[in-house]
Short mmCIF file of C-alpha atoms in Angstrom, two decimals:
data_model
loop_
_atom_site.label_atom_id
_atom_site.label_comp_id
_atom_site.label_asym_id
_atom_site.label_seq_id
_atom_site.Cartn_x
_atom_site.Cartn_y
_atom_site.Cartn_z
CA MET A 1 68.34 100.52 13.78
CA LYS A 2 64.87 101.93 13.13
CA SER A 3 63.27 101.09 9.81
CA SER A 4 61.68 103.80 7.70
CA ASN A 5 60.04 101.37 5.29
CA PRO A 6 56.23 101.74 5.63
CA VAL A 7 55.79 97.97 5.47
CA PHE A 8 58.16 97.31 8.37
CA VAL A 9 57.96 100.56 10.36
CA ASN A 10 55.72 99.19 13.15
CA SER A 11 57.43 95.82 13.44
CA ASP A 12 59.64 95.39 16.49
CA THR A 13 61.51 92.69 14.59
CA PHE A 14 62.59 94.95 11.74
CA ASN A 15 63.46 97.87 14.00
CA GLY A 16 65.75 96.12 16.45
CA ARG A 17 63.35 96.49 19.40
CA ALA A 18 62.34 92.86 19.75
CA ASP A 19 63.80 90.56 22.39
CA TYR A 20 63.35 86.88 21.56
CA GLY A 21 65.25 85.51 24.52
CA TYR A 22 68.50 84.74 22.74
CA GLN A 23 71.85 85.22 24.40
CA THR A 24 73.85 87.64 22.27
CA TYR A 25 77.50 88.14 21.58
CA PRO A 26 79.43 90.93 19.88
CA ALA A 27 79.18 90.54 16.13
CA ASN A 28 82.14 90.95 13.83
CA GLY A 29 80.30 90.47 10.52
CA PRO A 30 77.98 92.67 8.49
CA TYR A 31 75.25 92.50 11.13
CA THR A 32 77.07 94.24 13.96
CA GLY A 33 74.61 95.01 16.70
CA TYR A 34 72.26 92.08 16.01
CA GLY A 35 72.10 89.11 18.36
CA GLN A 36 72.82 85.53 17.42
CA PRO A 37 71.45 82.47 19.24
CA GLY A 38 73.46 81.71 22.34
CA TYR A 39 75.00 78.27 22.88
CA ARG A 40 73.26 76.13 25.45
CA ASP A 41 75.05 73.27 27.19
CA PRO A 42 73.06 70.03 26.74
CA ALA A 43 73.85 69.15 30.37
CA THR A 44 71.62 72.04 31.48
CA TRP A 45 68.59 70.98 29.43
CA GLN A 46 65.50 70.25 31.52
CA VAL A 47 62.35 68.38 30.67
CA GLY A 48 59.52 70.86 30.26
CA ALA A 49 61.85 73.86 30.06
CA PRO A 50 60.76 76.65 27.66
CA THR A 51 62.02 76.14 24.13
CA LEU A 52 63.19 78.79 21.74
CA PRO A 53 60.58 79.74 19.13
CA ASP A 54 61.02 78.79 15.50
CA ARG A 55 63.10 81.44 13.86
CA MET A 56 62.69 83.23 10.58
CA THR A 57 65.12 82.08 7.90
CA ILE A 58 65.84 82.94 4.29
CA ASP A 59 64.24 79.61 3.31
CA SER A 60 61.04 80.33 5.25
CA THR A 61 60.84 83.77 3.66
CA VAL A 62 61.29 82.32 0.18
CA GLN A 63 58.60 79.73 0.88
CA LYS A 64 56.08 82.30 2.14
CA THR A 65 56.85 84.61 -0.78
CA ALA A 66 56.28 81.74 -3.20
CA VAL A 67 52.88 81.18 -1.58
CA THR A 68 51.81 84.83 -1.77
CA LEU A 69 53.01 85.25 -5.34
CA GLY A 70 51.34 81.96 -6.23
CA VAL A 71 48.02 83.34 -4.94
CA VAL A 72 48.57 86.54 -6.93
CA VAL A 73 49.25 84.64 -10.15
CA ALA A 74 46.39 82.14 -9.63
CA THR A 75 43.86 84.88 -8.89
CA ALA A 76 45.09 86.94 -11.83
CA ALA A 77 44.70 83.93 -14.13
CA VAL A 78 41.16 83.24 -12.91
CA THR A 79 40.24 86.91 -13.32
CA TRP A 80 41.64 86.95 -16.86
CA VAL A 81 39.93 83.73 -17.98
CA ALA A 82 36.63 83.71 -16.09
CA LEU A 83 35.69 87.35 -15.58
CA PRO A 84 33.52 88.95 -18.30
CA ASP A 85 34.95 92.05 -19.97
CA SER A 86 32.09 94.09 -18.56
CA LEU A 87 33.36 93.45 -15.03
CA LEU A 88 37.04 94.14 -15.66
CA GLY A 89 36.77 97.75 -14.50
CA MET A 90 35.13 96.71 -11.24
CA ALA A 91 37.82 94.09 -10.58
CA TRP A 92 40.57 96.55 -11.53
CA ILE A 93 39.44 99.36 -9.24
CA GLY A 94 38.00 97.10 -6.53
CA GLY A 95 41.14 94.97 -6.32
CA ALA A 96 43.36 98.05 -6.20
CA MET A 97 41.31 99.74 -3.46
CA LEU A 98 41.02 96.58 -1.34
CA GLY A 99 44.73 95.92 -1.78
CA LEU A 100 45.53 99.47 -0.68
CA VAL A 101 43.38 99.23 2.45
CA LEU A 102 44.77 95.82 3.41
CA SER A 103 48.34 96.94 2.79
CA LEU A 104 47.85 99.81 5.25
CA VAL A 105 46.29 97.48 7.84
CA ILE A 106 49.09 94.93 7.50
CA SER A 107 51.83 97.56 7.47
CA PHE A 108 50.65 99.20 10.69
CA SER A 109 49.89 95.98 12.57
CA LYS A 110 52.46 94.85 15.12
CA ASN A 111 51.46 91.20 14.71
CA VAL A 112 51.30 90.06 11.11
CA SER A 113 48.23 88.07 10.08
CA PRO A 114 48.90 85.35 7.46
CA ALA A 115 45.18 85.36 6.58
CA LEU A 116 45.24 89.09 5.77
CA VAL A 117 48.39 88.64 3.74
CA MET A 118 46.67 85.94 1.68
CA ILE A 119 43.54 88.07 1.17
CA PHE A 120 45.77 90.96 0.12
CA SER A 121 47.51 88.70 -2.39
CA ALA A 122 44.14 87.63 -3.84
CA ALA A 123 43.05 91.27 -4.14
CA GLU A 124 46.30 92.16 -5.92
CA GLY A 125 45.77 89.18 -8.21
CA ALA A 126 42.31 90.42 -9.21
CA PHE A 127 43.74 93.88 -9.79
CA ILE A 128 46.63 92.86 -12.02
CA GLY A 129 44.54 90.18 -13.76
CA ALA A 130 41.96 92.73 -14.85
CA ALA A 131 44.60 95.34 -15.71
CA SER A 132 46.69 92.85 -17.66
CA LYS A 133 43.72 91.61 -19.70
CA ALA A 134 42.74 95.17 -20.60
CA PHE A 135 46.29 96.15 -21.54
CA ASP A 136 46.87 92.98 -23.55
CA ALA A 137 43.65 93.51 -25.50
CA ALA A 138 44.79 97.00 -26.46
CA TYR A 139 48.50 96.21 -26.88
CA PRO A 140 49.00 92.47 -27.53
CA GLY A 141 52.19 91.03 -26.09
CA VAL A 142 52.84 93.63 -23.39
CA VAL A 143 51.90 91.26 -20.57
CA VAL A 144 54.51 88.67 -21.53
CA GLY A 145 57.12 91.41 -21.75
CA ALA A 146 56.12 92.82 -18.35
CA VAL A 147 56.27 89.38 -16.70
CA LEU A 148 59.71 88.63 -18.14
CA GLY A 149 60.91 92.11 -17.23
CA THR A 150 59.68 91.74 -13.65
CA VAL A 151 61.48 88.42 -13.23
CA ALA A 152 64.66 89.88 -14.72
CA ALA A 153 64.48 93.04 -12.57
CA THR A 154 63.93 91.05 -9.37
CA ALA A 155 66.67 88.52 -10.09
CA GLY A 156 69.08 91.21 -11.28
CA THR A 157 68.51 93.37 -8.21
CA LEU A 158 69.04 90.41 -5.88
CA ALA A 159 72.25 89.47 -7.70
CA ALA A 160 73.55 93.04 -7.55
CA TYR A 161 72.66 93.29 -3.85
CA LYS A 162 74.54 90.11 -3.00
CA PHE A 163 77.53 90.25 -5.34
CA PHE A 164 78.25 93.97 -5.03
CA ASN A 165 77.51 94.03 -1.30
CA ILE A 166 75.27 97.10 -1.55
CA ALA A 167 75.29 99.01 1.73
CA VAL A 168 71.92 100.35 2.91
CA THR A 169 72.46 103.44 5.05
CA ASP A 170 70.05 105.53 7.11
CA LYS A 171 70.10 108.30 4.51
CA PHE A 172 69.39 105.81 1.74
CA ARG A 173 66.33 104.52 3.62
CA LYS A 174 65.01 108.00 4.38
CA TYR A 175 65.43 109.30 0.84
CA VAL A 176 63.85 106.24 -0.78
CA THR A 177 60.94 106.20 1.66
CA ALA A 178 60.30 109.92 1.19
CA ALA A 179 60.38 109.48 -2.58
CA ILE A 180 57.91 106.57 -2.39
CA PHE A 181 55.44 108.54 -0.27
CA GLY A 182 55.77 111.53 -2.62
CA PHE A 183 55.22 109.33 -5.68
CA VAL A 184 52.11 107.70 -4.20
CA ALA A 185 50.71 111.07 -3.11
CA VAL A 186 51.09 112.57 -6.60
CA SER A 187 49.59 109.44 -8.17
CA MET A 188 46.56 109.57 -5.85
CA LEU A 189 46.11 113.28 -6.56
CA ASP A 190 46.11 112.64 -10.31
CA PHE A 191 43.63 109.78 -9.82
CA VAL A 192 41.21 112.01 -7.90
CA LEU A 193 41.55 114.84 -10.44
CA GLN A 194 40.50 112.46 -13.21
CA PHE A 195 36.96 112.56 -11.83
CA PHE A 196 36.92 116.34 -12.40
CA GLY A 197 38.60 116.27 -15.80
CA SER A 198 41.68 118.06 -14.47
CA ASP A 199 44.30 115.32 -14.27
CA PHE A 200 47.82 116.07 -15.47
CA GLY A 201 48.55 112.65 -17.01
CA PHE A 202 50.64 111.18 -14.20
CA ASN A 203 48.74 107.89 -14.45
CA GLY A 204 48.15 108.14 -18.17
CA LEU A 205 49.88 106.72 -21.21
CA GLY A 206 51.39 109.93 -22.52
CA ALA A 207 54.74 111.62 -22.03
CA MET A 208 54.02 112.41 -18.37
CA GLY A 209 52.85 108.84 -17.83
CA LEU A 210 56.07 107.49 -19.32
CA LEU A 211 58.15 109.72 -17.06
CA SER A 212 56.18 108.70 -13.96
CA SER A 213 56.46 104.99 -14.85
CA VAL A 214 60.23 105.20 -15.33
CA VAL A 215 60.54 106.94 -11.97
CA GLY A 216 58.19 104.37 -10.42
CA LEU A 217 60.23 101.50 -11.83
CA GLY A 218 63.39 102.99 -10.37
CA LEU A 219 61.70 103.35 -6.99
CA GLY A 220 60.56 99.73 -7.21
CA ILE A 221 64.15 98.57 -7.69
CA LEU A 222 65.24 100.63 -4.69
CA MET A 223 62.38 99.19 -2.66
CA LEU A 224 63.64 95.69 -3.47
CA ILE A 225 67.05 96.60 -2.09
CA LEU A 226 65.42 97.84 1.13
CA ASP A 227 63.37 94.63 1.34
CA PHE A 228 66.44 92.42 0.97
CA ASP A 229 68.29 94.41 3.64
CA TYR A 230 65.41 94.25 6.14
CA ILE A 231 65.00 90.51 5.61
CA GLU A 232 68.69 89.86 6.27
CA ARG A 233 68.57 91.99 9.40
CA ALA A 234 65.51 90.18 10.72
CA VAL A 235 67.09 86.78 10.13
CA ALA A 236 70.29 87.91 11.86
CA ALA A 237 68.26 89.24 14.80
CA GLY A 238 66.61 85.84 15.33
CA ALA A 239 63.10 86.99 14.43
CA PRO A 240 60.26 84.49 14.97
CA GLU A 241 59.16 82.44 11.98
CA ARG A 242 55.81 84.25 11.67
CA GLU A 243 57.69 87.37 10.53
CA SER A 244 58.41 85.52 7.29
CA TRP A 245 54.85 86.45 6.34
CA ARG A 246 55.58 90.15 6.81
CA ALA A 247 58.69 89.83 4.67
CA ALA A 248 56.72 87.94 2.00
CA PHE A 249 54.08 90.67 2.06
CA GLY A 250 56.71 93.37 1.56
CA LEU A 251 58.29 91.54 -1.36
CA THR A 252 54.88 90.92 -2.95
CA VAL A 253 54.01 94.61 -2.76
CA THR A 254 57.28 95.56 -4.43
CA ILE A 255 57.13 92.92 -7.17
CA VAL A 256 53.55 93.87 -8.08
CA TRP A 257 54.64 97.53 -8.15
CA ILE A 258 57.47 96.72 -10.58
CA TYR A 259 55.17 94.65 -12.81
CA ILE A 260 52.57 97.43 -13.12
CA GLU A 261 55.19 100.05 -13.97
CA LEU A 262 56.74 97.79 -16.62
CA LEU A 263 53.28 97.06 -18.05
CA ARG A 264 52.62 100.78 -18.44
CA ILE A 265 56.03 101.47 -19.97
CA LEU A 266 55.63 98.72 -22.58
CA ALA A 267 52.09 99.90 -23.39
CA ILE A 268 53.29 103.46 -23.90
CA PHE A 269 56.04 102.33 -26.25
CA ARG A 270 53.56 100.18 -28.17
CA ARG A 271 51.47 103.29 -28.77
#
């Protein structure tokens, strides 16, 4: 089944096009259509015969995600503590722009690069570290609330996805992806218009900013559901272990998205 998620759209693994050399059998579970490793009789093993590659697992994905989020948090902490206030704007905009460019490169690369994923995580850390310090200086306490809210939103979405067995359909993917692209396009338009004094407050801290952040938070939750679904499909398809980095990248993008939207919402309410 073809993925419409921009993070996974060019990955053979997440679109069911990859062939990793596993014998497949008809599936009766929730992953109908995805291959499982075939049984191999030990009597047929040969010295020097090709071995199956290490496969992506939920554990490997969790480990890689912990690494990427750890880099984000560490870089954000260093930016907050060590960077002078005069350079916060540069780190904020520079980290955001570098993160955007790297996210596009990683998303449209067929072979995921762990090094690029780590650099992306560091750029995102600089971005949210500078943004968090600026927001906390203006509205003390909002960062703690945003962090706790992000953890709760991520854990709650995962629990709902597993316990309520949320079904991700083709229409669901298409609508969510279209909404995400539309949201980003409007946000970028408002950002550009700020340089001409004609912005309409989409990225601001007014009523329009509150509305856009609530919509953005909702999209972030839906993105998490898509991420969980794609990860399960990749694991069921026997994806190689390196694809854990792509999954970790996708989760990191979504979690940072949710954090920023919560930070804005809390700041607006504090006003």
